[in-house]
Amino acid sequence: MSGSLIAGHPAIFDAEGRLAPWTSWNRALDLEMGFYRECPWDRGYPRFAYVTFLDAEWTPSADRTDTIPSTQIGMGIVSYLKYASLRGNSTARRCPSRAAWASTW
């Protein structure tokens, strides 16, 4: 599979032929949280909180109006709190202008 791309990154394999990471775990987490931090807000919440399928420009997918109920928001909140703890922010702050979302950055 030499020359293959996965999500825009060259596929790198170790000596045993297993796919190797393109970056460190911590850098991947920082990139992901930075990505979500850029999400536009609607109705007092980040758009990803109420839309399951978004394109790269944060536009809801017209042909995917279904949702994944009860999993997305809960897992997101747990993820943000764990990330804040990992980065040394032990107290998640509430941001009054952004409804009930915990602001961890």
Coordinates of C-alpha atoms in Angstrom, one line a residue:
M1 CA 0.0 0.0 0.0
S2 CA 2.9 2.3 -0.5
G3 CA 1.8 5.7 -1.6
S4 CA -1.6 5.3 0.0
L5 CA -3.3 8.2 1.7
I6 CA -5.7 8.0 4.7
A7 CA -7.6 11.2 5.5
G8 CA -5.0 13.2 3.6
H9 CA -2.0 11.7 5.4
P10 CA 0.5 9.3 3.9
A11 CA 0.0 5.7 5.1
I12 CA 3.1 4.7 7.0
F13 CA 3.7 1.1 8.1
D14 CA 6.0 -0.4 10.7
A15 CA 8.4 -3.4 10.1
E16 CA 5.5 -5.8 10.7
G17 CA 3.2 -4.2 8.2
R18 CA 1.0 -2.5 10.7
L19 CA -0.3 1.0 10.1
A20 CA 1.7 3.5 12.2
P21 CA 0.3 6.7 13.5
W22 CA 0.9 9.9 11.5
T23 CA 1.2 12.0 14.7
S24 CA 1.3 11.6 18.5
W25 CA -1.9 10.9 20.5
N26 CA -1.6 14.2 22.4
R27 CA -1.2 16.2 19.2
A28 CA -4.2 14.5 17.6
L29 CA -6.3 15.4 20.7
D30 CA -5.1 19.0 20.5
L31 CA -5.9 19.2 16.8
E32 CA -9.4 17.6 17.4
M33 CA -10.3 20.0 20.2
G34 CA -9.0 23.0 18.2
F35 CA -11.2 21.8 15.3
Y36 CA -14.3 21.7 17.5
R37 CA -13.4 25.0 19.1
E38 CA -13.8 26.6 15.7
C39 CA -17.4 25.3 15.2
P40 CA -20.0 28.1 14.6
W41 CA -22.7 28.5 17.3
D42 CA -26.4 28.5 16.6
R43 CA -29.3 28.6 19.0
G44 CA -26.9 29.0 22.0
Y45 CA -24.9 25.8 21.2
P46 CA -22.1 24.7 19.0
R47 CA -23.6 23.4 15.8
F48 CA -22.1 19.9 16.3
A49 CA -24.3 19.6 19.4
Y50 CA -27.5 19.3 17.5
V51 CA -26.4 18.2 14.0
T52 CA -24.9 14.8 13.5
F53 CA -23.7 15.1 9.9
L54 CA -21.7 18.2 9.0
D55 CA -19.3 18.9 6.1
A56 CA -15.9 20.5 6.3
E57 CA -17.6 24.0 6.3
W58 CA -19.9 23.1 9.2
T59 CA -22.9 22.9 6.9
P60 CA -25.5 20.3 7.8
S61 CA -25.7 17.5 5.2
A62 CA -28.9 17.9 3.2
D63 CA -29.2 14.2 2.5
R64 CA -28.5 13.0 6.1
T65 CA -31.2 14.4 8.4
D66 CA -31.1 11.4 10.7
T67 CA -29.4 11.7 14.1
I68 CA -27.6 9.5 16.6
P69 CA -29.8 10.1 19.7
S70 CA -28.4 10.3 23.2
T71 CA -24.8 9.5 22.4
Q72 CA -23.3 12.5 20.8
I73 CA -23.8 15.2 23.4
G74 CA -23.0 13.0 26.4
M75 CA -19.8 11.6 25.0
G76 CA -18.8 15.1 23.9
I77 CA -19.2 16.6 27.3
V78 CA -17.2 13.7 28.9
S79 CA -14.5 14.1 26.3
Y80 CA -14.1 17.8 26.9
L81 CA -13.9 17.4 30.6
K82 CA -11.3 14.6 30.3
Y83 CA -9.4 16.8 27.8
A84 CA -9.4 19.7 30.3
S85 CA -8.2 17.4 33.0
L86 CA -5.4 16.1 30.8
R87 CA -4.3 19.6 30.0
G88 CA -4.3 20.6 33.7
N89 CA -7.6 22.6 33.8
S90 CA -9.2 20.9 36.7
T91 CA -12.1 23.4 36.9
A92 CA -14.4 23.6 33.9
R93 CA -15.8 27.1 33.7
R94 CA -19.4 27.8 32.7
C95 CA -19.7 30.3 29.9
P96 CA -23.0 32.3 30.5
S97 CA -23.2 33.5 26.9
R98 CA -23.1 30.0 25.6
A99 CA -25.9 28.3 27.5
A100 CA -25.0 25.4 29.7
W101 CA -21.9 24.2 27.9
A102 CA -18.8 23.8 30.0
S103 CA -15.9 25.8 28.6
T104 CA -12.7 24.1 29.1
W105 CA -10.4 26.2 27.1

